[in-house]
PDB file of C-alpha atoms in Angstrom:
ATOM      1  CA  MET A   1      -1.678  -7.230  -3.840  1.00  0.00           C
ATOM      2  CA  ILE A   2      -2.915 -10.814  -3.998  1.00  0.00           C
ATOM      3  CA  LEU A   3      -5.293 -11.861  -6.787  1.00  0.00           C
ATOM      4  CA  TYR A   4      -7.854 -14.427  -5.635  1.00  0.00           C
ATOM      5  CA  PRO A   5      -9.506 -16.379  -8.483  1.00  0.00           C
ATOM      6  CA  ALA A   6     -13.120 -17.043  -7.498  1.00  0.00           C
ATOM      7  CA  ILE A   7     -14.993 -20.313  -7.729  1.00  0.00           C
ATOM      8  CA  ASP A   8     -18.663 -19.744  -6.953  1.00  0.00           C
ATOM      9  CA  LEU A   9     -20.539 -22.985  -6.339  1.00  0.00           C
ATOM     10  CA  LYS A  10     -24.213 -23.553  -7.094  1.00  0.00           C
ATOM     11  CA  ASP A  11     -25.650 -27.067  -7.269  1.00  0.00           C
ATOM     12  CA  GLY A  12     -22.108 -28.458  -7.496  1.00  0.00           C
ATOM     13  CA  GLN A  13     -21.213 -26.356 -10.547  1.00  0.00           C
ATOM     14  CA  CYS A  14     -18.971 -23.331 -11.120  1.00  0.00           C
ATOM     15  CA  VAL A  15     -21.195 -20.340 -11.786  1.00  0.00           C
ATOM     16  CA  ARG A  16     -21.238 -16.565 -11.683  1.00  0.00           C
ATOM     17  CA  LEU A  17     -24.260 -14.554 -10.657  1.00  0.00           C
ATOM     18  CA  LEU A  18     -25.291 -11.122 -11.897  1.00  0.00           C
ATOM     19  CA  HIS A  19     -25.758  -8.710  -8.966  1.00  0.00           C
ATOM     20  CA  GLY A  20     -25.954 -11.705  -6.634  1.00  0.00           C
ATOM     21  CA  GLU A  21     -29.265 -13.013  -8.001  1.00  0.00           C
ATOM     22  CA  MET A  22     -29.493 -16.809  -7.993  1.00  0.00           C
ATOM     23  CA  ASP A  23     -31.829 -16.891 -11.011  1.00  0.00           C
ATOM     24  CA  LYS A  24     -29.216 -15.006 -13.037  1.00  0.00           C
ATOM     25  CA  ALA A  25     -26.488 -17.639 -12.880  1.00  0.00           C
ATOM     26  CA  THR A  26     -24.123 -18.442 -15.742  1.00  0.00           C
ATOM     27  CA  VAL A  27     -22.621 -21.930 -15.533  1.00  0.00           C
ATOM     28  CA  PHE A  28     -18.908 -22.040 -16.381  1.00  0.00           C
ATOM     29  CA  GLY A  29     -18.190 -25.670 -15.586  1.00  0.00           C
ATOM     30  CA  ASP A  30     -19.364 -28.790 -13.799  1.00  0.00           C
ATOM     31  CA  ASP A  31     -15.965 -29.797 -12.368  1.00  0.00           C
ATOM     32  CA  PRO A  32     -14.946 -27.203  -9.764  1.00  0.00           C
ATOM     33  CA  ALA A  33     -11.873 -29.199  -8.707  1.00  0.00           C
ATOM     34  CA  ALA A  34     -10.548 -29.188 -12.280  1.00  0.00           C
ATOM     35  CA  GLN A  35     -11.120 -25.432 -12.457  1.00  0.00           C
ATOM     36  CA  ALA A  36      -9.223 -24.986  -9.195  1.00  0.00           C
ATOM     37  CA  ALA A  37      -6.346 -27.025 -10.603  1.00  0.00           C
ATOM     38  CA  ARG A  38      -6.237 -24.768 -13.691  1.00  0.00           C
ATOM     39  CA  PHE A  39      -6.043 -21.679 -11.501  1.00  0.00           C
ATOM     40  CA  GLU A  40      -3.269 -23.248  -9.455  1.00  0.00           C
ATOM     41  CA  ALA A  41      -1.355 -24.221 -12.607  1.00  0.00           C
ATOM     42  CA  ALA A  42      -1.527 -20.590 -13.756  1.00  0.00           C
ATOM     43  CA  GLY A  43       0.298 -19.568 -10.592  1.00  0.00           C
ATOM     44  CA  CYS A  44      -2.313 -18.201  -8.211  1.00  0.00           C
ATOM     45  CA  GLU A  45      -1.362 -17.910  -4.537  1.00  0.00           C
ATOM     46  CA  TRP A  46      -4.894 -18.281  -3.124  1.00  0.00           C
ATOM     47  CA  LEU A  47      -8.380 -19.429  -4.134  1.00  0.00           C
ATOM     48  CA  HIS A  48     -11.665 -17.780  -3.146  1.00  0.00           C
ATOM     49  CA  LEU A  49     -14.578 -20.198  -2.833  1.00  0.00           C
ATOM     50  CA  VAL A  50     -18.254 -19.368  -2.282  1.00  0.00           C
ATOM     51  CA  ASP A  51     -21.037 -21.803  -1.405  1.00  0.00           C
ATOM     52  CA  LEU A  52     -23.895 -19.836  -2.967  1.00  0.00           C
ATOM     53  CA  ASN A  53     -26.590 -22.320  -1.974  1.00  0.00           C
ATOM     54  CA  GLY A  54     -25.139 -22.318   1.512  1.00  0.00           C
ATOM     55  CA  ALA A  55     -25.395 -18.536   1.765  1.00  0.00           C
ATOM     56  CA  PHE A  56     -29.156 -18.793   1.282  1.00  0.00           C
ATOM     57  CA  ALA A  57     -29.635 -22.001   3.288  1.00  0.00           C
ATOM     58  CA  GLY A  58     -27.544 -20.859   6.253  1.00  0.00           C
ATOM     59  CA  GLN A  59     -25.547 -24.088   6.260  1.00  0.00           C
ATOM     60  CA  PRO A  60     -23.052 -25.837   3.943  1.00  0.00           C
ATOM     61  CA  VAL A  61     -24.650 -27.202   0.759  1.00  0.00           C
ATOM     62  CA  ASN A  62     -21.757 -27.605  -1.692  1.00  0.00           C
ATOM     63  CA  ALA A  63     -19.469 -29.398   0.755  1.00  0.00           C
ATOM     64  CA  ALA A  64     -18.642 -32.205  -1.671  1.00  0.00           C
ATOM     65  CA  ALA A  65     -17.418 -29.751  -4.301  1.00  0.00           C
ATOM     66  CA  VAL A  66     -15.374 -27.804  -1.749  1.00  0.00           C
ATOM     67  CA  GLU A  67     -13.782 -30.990  -0.420  1.00  0.00           C
ATOM     68  CA  ALA A  68     -12.951 -32.076  -3.976  1.00  0.00           C
ATOM     69  CA  ILE A  69     -11.172 -28.750  -4.522  1.00  0.00           C
ATOM     70  CA  LEU A  70      -9.237 -29.073  -1.269  1.00  0.00           C
ATOM     71  CA  GLY A  71      -8.193 -32.562  -2.286  1.00  0.00           C
ATOM     72  CA  ARG A  72      -6.957 -31.395  -5.683  1.00  0.00           C
ATOM     73  CA  VAL A  73      -4.882 -28.277  -4.977  1.00  0.00           C
ATOM     74  CA  THR A  74      -2.155 -27.256  -2.565  1.00  0.00           C
ATOM     75  CA  VAL A  75      -2.656 -23.476  -2.604  1.00  0.00           C
ATOM     76  CA  PRO A  76      -4.591 -22.090   0.364  1.00  0.00           C
ATOM     77  CA  ALA A  77      -8.322 -21.489  -0.077  1.00  0.00           C
ATOM     78  CA  GLN A  78     -10.855 -19.311   1.698  1.00  0.00           C
ATOM     79  CA  LEU A  79     -14.582 -20.115   1.770  1.00  0.00           C
ATOM     80  CA  GLY A  80     -17.721 -18.128   2.442  1.00  0.00           C
ATOM     81  CA  GLY A  81     -21.400 -19.013   2.360  1.00  0.00           C
ATOM     82  CA  GLY A  82     -23.513 -20.620   5.068  1.00  0.00           C
ATOM     83  CA  ILE A  83     -20.860 -20.524   7.803  1.00  0.00           C
ATOM     84  CA  ARG A  84     -22.815 -19.281  10.784  1.00  0.00           C
ATOM     85  CA  ASP A  85     -21.783 -21.269  13.868  1.00  0.00           C
ATOM     86  CA  MET A  86     -18.626 -22.444  15.615  1.00  0.00           C
ATOM     87  CA  ALA A  87     -19.205 -26.082  14.680  1.00  0.00           C
ATOM     88  CA  THR A  88     -19.221 -25.242  10.964  1.00  0.00           C
ATOM     89  CA  ILE A  89     -16.123 -23.058  11.332  1.00  0.00           C
ATOM     90  CA  GLU A  90     -14.274 -25.865  13.097  1.00  0.00           C
ATOM     91  CA  MET A  91     -15.477 -28.405  10.538  1.00  0.00           C
ATOM     92  CA  TRP A  92     -14.178 -26.447   7.555  1.00  0.00           C
ATOM     93  CA  LEU A  93     -10.854 -25.490   9.092  1.00  0.00           C
ATOM     94  CA  GLY A  94     -10.410 -29.117  10.097  1.00  0.00           C
ATOM     95  CA  LYS A  95     -10.921 -30.191   6.476  1.00  0.00           C
ATOM     96  CA  GLY A  96      -8.022 -28.088   5.284  1.00  0.00           C
ATOM     97  CA  LEU A  97      -9.478 -24.687   4.478  1.00  0.00           C
ATOM     98  CA  ALA A  98      -6.969 -21.954   5.220  1.00  0.00           C
ATOM     99  CA  ARG A  99      -9.621 -19.353   6.052  1.00  0.00           C
ATOM    100  CA  VAL A 100     -13.351 -19.112   6.603  1.00  0.00           C
ATOM    101  CA  ILE A 101     -15.347 -16.018   5.655  1.00  0.00           C
ATOM    102  CA  LEU A 102     -18.126 -14.925   7.996  1.00  0.00           C
ATOM    103  CA  GLY A 103     -20.702 -12.648   6.392  1.00  0.00           C
ATOM    104  CA  THR A 104     -24.274 -12.773   7.656  1.00  0.00           C
ATOM    105  CA  VAL A 105     -23.190 -13.824  11.125  1.00  0.00           C
ATOM    106  CA  ALA A 106     -20.779 -10.880  11.281  1.00  0.00           C
ATOM    107  CA  VAL A 107     -23.831  -8.636  11.330  1.00  0.00           C
ATOM    108  CA  GLU A 108     -26.095 -10.798  13.469  1.00  0.00           C
ATOM    109  CA  ASN A 109     -23.613 -12.247  15.979  1.00  0.00           C
ATOM    110  CA  ARG A 110     -20.441 -10.214  16.272  1.00  0.00           C
ATOM    111  CA  ALA A 111     -19.462 -12.098  19.417  1.00  0.00           C
ATOM    112  CA  LEU A 112     -19.135 -15.303  17.379  1.00  0.00           C
ATOM    113  CA  VAL A 113     -16.695 -13.587  15.004  1.00  0.00           C
ATOM    114  CA  ARG A 114     -14.581 -12.501  17.957  1.00  0.00           C
ATOM    115  CA  GLU A 115     -14.679 -15.968  19.504  1.00  0.00           C
ATOM    116  CA  ALA A 116     -13.691 -17.614  16.225  1.00  0.00           C
ATOM    117  CA  ALA A 117     -10.895 -15.128  15.547  1.00  0.00           C
ATOM    118  CA  ARG A 118      -9.463 -15.778  19.004  1.00  0.00           C
ATOM    119  CA  ALA A 119      -9.703 -19.545  18.580  1.00  0.00           C
ATOM    120  CA  PHE A 120      -8.264 -19.542  15.040  1.00  0.00           C
ATOM    121  CA  PRO A 121      -5.812 -16.642  14.604  1.00  0.00           C
ATOM    122  CA  ASP A 122      -5.416 -15.413  11.002  1.00  0.00           C
ATOM    123  CA  ARG A 123      -7.974 -17.960   9.769  1.00  0.00           C
ATOM    124  CA  VAL A 124     -11.196 -15.957  10.070  1.00  0.00           C
ATOM    125  CA  ALA A 125     -12.175 -13.224   7.610  1.00  0.00           C
ATOM    126  CA  VAL A 126     -15.247 -11.000   7.615  1.00  0.00           C
ATOM    127  CA  GLY A 127     -17.245 -10.676   4.404  1.00  0.00           C
ATOM    128  CA  ILE A 128     -18.985  -7.314   4.072  1.00  0.00           C
ATOM    129  CA  ASP A 129     -21.382  -7.156   1.143  1.00  0.00           C
ATOM    130  CA  ALA A 130     -23.034  -3.828   0.482  1.00  0.00           C
ATOM    131  CA  ARG A 131     -25.416  -1.862  -1.686  1.00  0.00           C
ATOM    132  CA  ASP A 132     -24.941   1.898  -1.574  1.00  0.00           C
ATOM    133  CA  GLY A 133     -22.846   1.723   1.581  1.00  0.00           C
ATOM    134  CA  ARG A 134     -25.297  -0.445   3.545  1.00  0.00           C
ATOM    135  CA  VAL A 135     -24.615  -4.060   4.457  1.00  0.00           C
ATOM    136  CA  ALA A 136     -26.723  -6.877   2.942  1.00  0.00           C
ATOM    137  CA  THR A 137     -26.995 -10.369   4.428  1.00  0.00           C
ATOM    138  CA  LYS A 138     -28.339 -13.886   3.748  1.00  0.00           C
ATOM    139  CA  GLY A 139     -26.928 -14.218   0.256  1.00  0.00           C
ATOM    140  CA  TRP A 140     -27.527 -10.496  -0.277  1.00  0.00           C
ATOM    141  CA  ALA A 141     -31.280 -11.105  -0.062  1.00  0.00           C
ATOM    142  CA  GLU A 142     -31.763  -8.923   3.014  1.00  0.00           C
ATOM    143  CA  GLU A 143     -30.663  -5.317   3.385  1.00  0.00           C
ATOM    144  CA  THR A 144     -29.759  -3.806   6.746  1.00  0.00           C
ATOM    145  CA  ASP A 145     -29.254  -0.298   8.102  1.00  0.00           C
ATOM    146  CA  VAL A 146     -25.693  -1.173   9.108  1.00  0.00           C
ATOM    147  CA  MET A 147     -23.064   0.972   7.420  1.00  0.00           C
ATOM    148  CA  VAL A 148     -20.001  -0.744   5.941  1.00  0.00           C
ATOM    149  CA  THR A 149     -17.390   1.319   7.770  1.00  0.00           C
ATOM    150  CA  ASP A 150     -19.162   0.994  11.122  1.00  0.00           C
ATOM    151  CA  LEU A 151     -19.262  -2.794  10.818  1.00  0.00           C
ATOM    152  CA  ALA A 152     -15.626  -3.003   9.737  1.00  0.00           C
ATOM    153  CA  ARG A 153     -14.456  -0.789  12.591  1.00  0.00           C
ATOM    154  CA  SER A 154     -16.318  -2.935  15.118  1.00  0.00           C
ATOM    155  CA  PHE A 155     -13.824  -5.738  14.386  1.00  0.00           C
ATOM    156  CA  GLU A 156     -10.656  -3.630  14.617  1.00  0.00           C
ATOM    157  CA  ASP A 157      -9.485  -5.311  17.822  1.00  0.00           C
ATOM    158  CA  ALA A 158     -10.909  -8.770  17.090  1.00  0.00           C
ATOM    159  CA  GLY A 159      -7.926 -10.235  15.259  1.00  0.00           C
ATOM    160  CA  VAL A 160      -9.702 -11.026  11.978  1.00  0.00           C
ATOM    161  CA  ALA A 161      -7.409 -11.842   9.074  1.00  0.00           C
ATOM    162  CA  ALA A 162      -9.103  -9.711   6.436  1.00  0.00           C
ATOM    163  CA  ILE A 163     -12.254  -7.929   5.337  1.00  0.00           C
ATOM    164  CA  ILE A 164     -13.643  -8.977   1.978  1.00  0.00           C
ATOM    165  CA  TYR A 165     -15.659  -6.054   0.680  1.00  0.00           C
ATOM    166  CA  THR A 166     -18.123  -6.639  -2.137  1.00  0.00           C
ATOM    167  CA  ASP A 167     -20.026  -3.903  -3.926  1.00  0.00           C
ATOM    168  CA  ILE A 168     -23.110  -5.905  -4.948  1.00  0.00           C
ATOM    169  CA  ASN A 169     -24.091  -3.464  -7.680  1.00  0.00           C
ATOM    170  CA  ARG A 170     -20.789  -4.176  -9.431  1.00  0.00           C
ATOM    171  CA  ASP A 171     -20.661  -7.945  -8.869  1.00  0.00           C
ATOM    172  CA  GLY A 172     -20.730 -10.060 -12.023  1.00  0.00           C
ATOM    173  CA  ALA A 173     -21.538  -7.022 -14.142  1.00  0.00           C
ATOM    174  CA  MET A 174     -18.065  -6.581 -15.683  1.00  0.00           C
ATOM    175  CA  GLN A 175     -18.305  -2.831 -15.072  1.00  0.00           C
ATOM    176  CA  GLY A 176     -15.219  -2.383 -12.910  1.00  0.00           C
ATOM    177  CA  PRO A 177     -14.842  -2.363  -9.136  1.00  0.00           C
ATOM    178  CA  ASN A 178     -15.790   0.505  -6.869  1.00  0.00           C
ATOM    179  CA  VAL A 179     -12.199   1.578  -6.298  1.00  0.00           C
ATOM    180  CA  ALA A 180     -13.082   4.726  -4.362  1.00  0.00           C
ATOM    181  CA  SER A 181     -15.296   3.060  -1.753  1.00  0.00           C
ATOM    182  CA  THR A 182     -12.912   0.118  -1.370  1.00  0.00           C
ATOM    183  CA  GLU A 183      -9.962   2.451  -0.885  1.00  0.00           C
ATOM    184  CA  ALA A 184     -11.938   4.546   1.616  1.00  0.00           C
ATOM    185  CA  LEU A 185     -12.745   1.421   3.639  1.00  0.00           C
ATOM    186  CA  ALA A 186      -9.123   0.271   3.539  1.00  0.00           C
ATOM    187  CA  ARG A 187      -7.999   3.660   4.851  1.00  0.00           C
ATOM    188  CA  ALA A 188     -10.650   3.625   7.596  1.00  0.00           C
ATOM    189  CA  VAL A 189      -9.455   0.384   9.211  1.00  0.00           C
ATOM    190  CA  THR A 190      -6.164  -1.356   9.942  1.00  0.00           C
ATOM    191  CA  ILE A 191      -7.546  -4.771   8.921  1.00  0.00           C
ATOM    192  CA  PRO A 192      -6.396  -5.831   5.422  1.00  0.00           C
ATOM    193  CA  VAL A 193      -9.166  -5.210   2.850  1.00  0.00           C
ATOM    194  CA  ILE A 194      -9.775  -7.460  -0.170  1.00  0.00           C
ATOM    195  CA  ALA A 195     -11.820  -6.014  -3.034  1.00  0.00           C
ATOM    196  CA  SER A 196     -14.600  -8.018  -4.658  1.00  0.00           C
ATOM    197  CA  GLY A 197     -17.213  -7.259  -7.286  1.00  0.00           C
ATOM    198  CA  GLY A 198     -16.743  -6.004 -10.828  1.00  0.00           C
ATOM    199  CA  VAL A 199     -13.018  -6.701 -11.286  1.00  0.00           C
ATOM    200  CA  SER A 200     -13.075  -7.186 -15.036  1.00  0.00           C
ATOM    201  CA  SER A 201      -9.734  -6.114 -16.517  1.00  0.00           C
ATOM    202  CA  LEU A 202      -6.042  -5.856 -15.795  1.00  0.00           C
ATOM    203  CA  ALA A 203      -6.551  -2.095 -15.561  1.00  0.00           C
ATOM    204  CA  ASP A 204      -9.041  -2.672 -12.716  1.00  0.00           C
ATOM    205  CA  LEU A 205      -6.493  -4.772 -10.853  1.00  0.00           C
ATOM    206  CA  LEU A 206      -3.761  -2.195 -11.306  1.00  0.00           C
ATOM    207  CA  ALA A 207      -6.091   0.608 -10.166  1.00  0.00           C
ATOM    208  CA  LEU A 208      -6.825  -1.298  -6.963  1.00  0.00           C
ATOM    209  CA  ARG A 209      -3.141  -2.075  -6.420  1.00  0.00           C
ATOM    210  CA  ASP A 210      -2.074   1.494  -7.064  1.00  0.00           C
ATOM    211  CA  THR A 211      -4.157   2.786  -4.151  1.00  0.00           C
ATOM    212  CA  GLY A 212      -1.369   1.314  -2.056  1.00  0.00           C
ATOM    213  CA  VAL A 213      -3.798   0.244   0.677  1.00  0.00           C
ATOM    214  CA  ILE A 214      -5.843  -2.639  -0.803  1.00  0.00           C
ATOM    215  CA  ALA A 215      -4.439  -6.040   0.155  1.00  0.00           C
ATOM    216  CA  GLY A 216      -6.152  -8.224  -2.424  1.00  0.00           C
ATOM    217  CA  ALA A 217      -8.711  -8.507  -5.196  1.00  0.00           C
ATOM    218  CA  ILE A 218     -11.145 -11.260  -6.160  1.00  0.00           C
ATOM    219  CA  SER A 219     -12.102 -11.936  -9.762  1.00  0.00           C
ATOM    220  CA  GLY A 220     -14.372 -14.586 -11.201  1.00  0.00           C
ATOM    221  CA  ARG A 221     -16.325 -13.913 -14.386  1.00  0.00           C
ATOM    222  CA  ALA A 222     -13.473 -12.008 -16.047  1.00  0.00           C
ATOM    223  CA  LEU A 223     -11.172 -15.013 -15.668  1.00  0.00           C
ATOM    224  CA  TYR A 224     -13.778 -17.394 -17.109  1.00  0.00           C
ATOM    225  CA  ASP A 225     -14.650 -15.029 -19.961  1.00  0.00           C
ATOM    226  CA  GLY A 226     -10.988 -14.464 -20.778  1.00  0.00           C
ATOM    227  CA  ALA A 227     -11.191 -10.712 -20.112  1.00  0.00           C
ATOM    228  CA  ILE A 228      -8.324 -11.244 -17.658  1.00  0.00           C
ATOM    229  CA  ASP A 229      -5.508 -13.682 -18.397  1.00  0.00           C
ATOM    230  CA  LEU A 230      -4.625 -15.036 -14.957  1.00  0.00           C
ATOM    231  CA  GLY A 231      -0.965 -15.713 -15.688  1.00  0.00           C
ATOM    232  CA  ALA A 232      -0.430 -12.290 -17.212  1.00  0.00           C
ATOM    233  CA  ALA A 233      -2.306 -10.571 -14.397  1.00  0.00           C
ATOM    234  CA  LEU A 234      -0.249 -12.337 -11.736  1.00  0.00           C
ATOM    235  CA  ALA A 235       2.950 -11.333 -13.512  1.00  0.00           C
ATOM    236  CA  ALA A 236       1.819  -7.718 -13.797  1.00  0.00           C
ATOM    237  CA  LEU A 237       0.894  -7.517 -10.125  1.00  0.00           C
ATOM    238  CA  ARG A 238       4.223  -8.971  -9.097  1.00  0.00           C
ATOM    239  CA  GLY A 239       5.953  -6.457 -11.311  1.00  0.00           C
TER     240      GLY A 239
END
């Protein structure tokens, strides 16, 4: 299982939100590229980047910070937030991102996801963010009646690289991930599932890994707070 350190970008800074609410942001640093370099030095295989402003604006906002990160590290990075048309997908992949994450548009324009996945094999992921099993969009500000498993299954034959599943109620709260719902989703589809939201200890990571079906896990606040030591966690997961 791959551990993806998260760098959430708001106004050019590294932050973490509580339950996805922009007015509940904790700033962890004003040099995202330096933070990315620290994660890389600790041995991570991937980085997970989120343009929080972009998720609300519907277009890239923290592009300068993302480009600075891409210029600083060599490990592959995936980015979500405000990527809602083919031009933006092409722009980011052309700048060196390994993978784009489509969230809101995966609900509103499934045909675009399919088109992008065909055009860029293994470089398009779907971000599914949910409260109580229902998908939320536009930076989690809008709730839908779409069920997580139904949305995930609709992309089974699309060729997407991964599904990043976030339980919003757990995100940033340091209360542990929703292992059961993440495992259930991973067993319901053949697409690799990456867990996000609430990963706050090594025990959480091992619980996700030990399901045997979860391909990756994203952690942010716990790494900044020191609740998870990245080097030790990477070693444990490899072991």
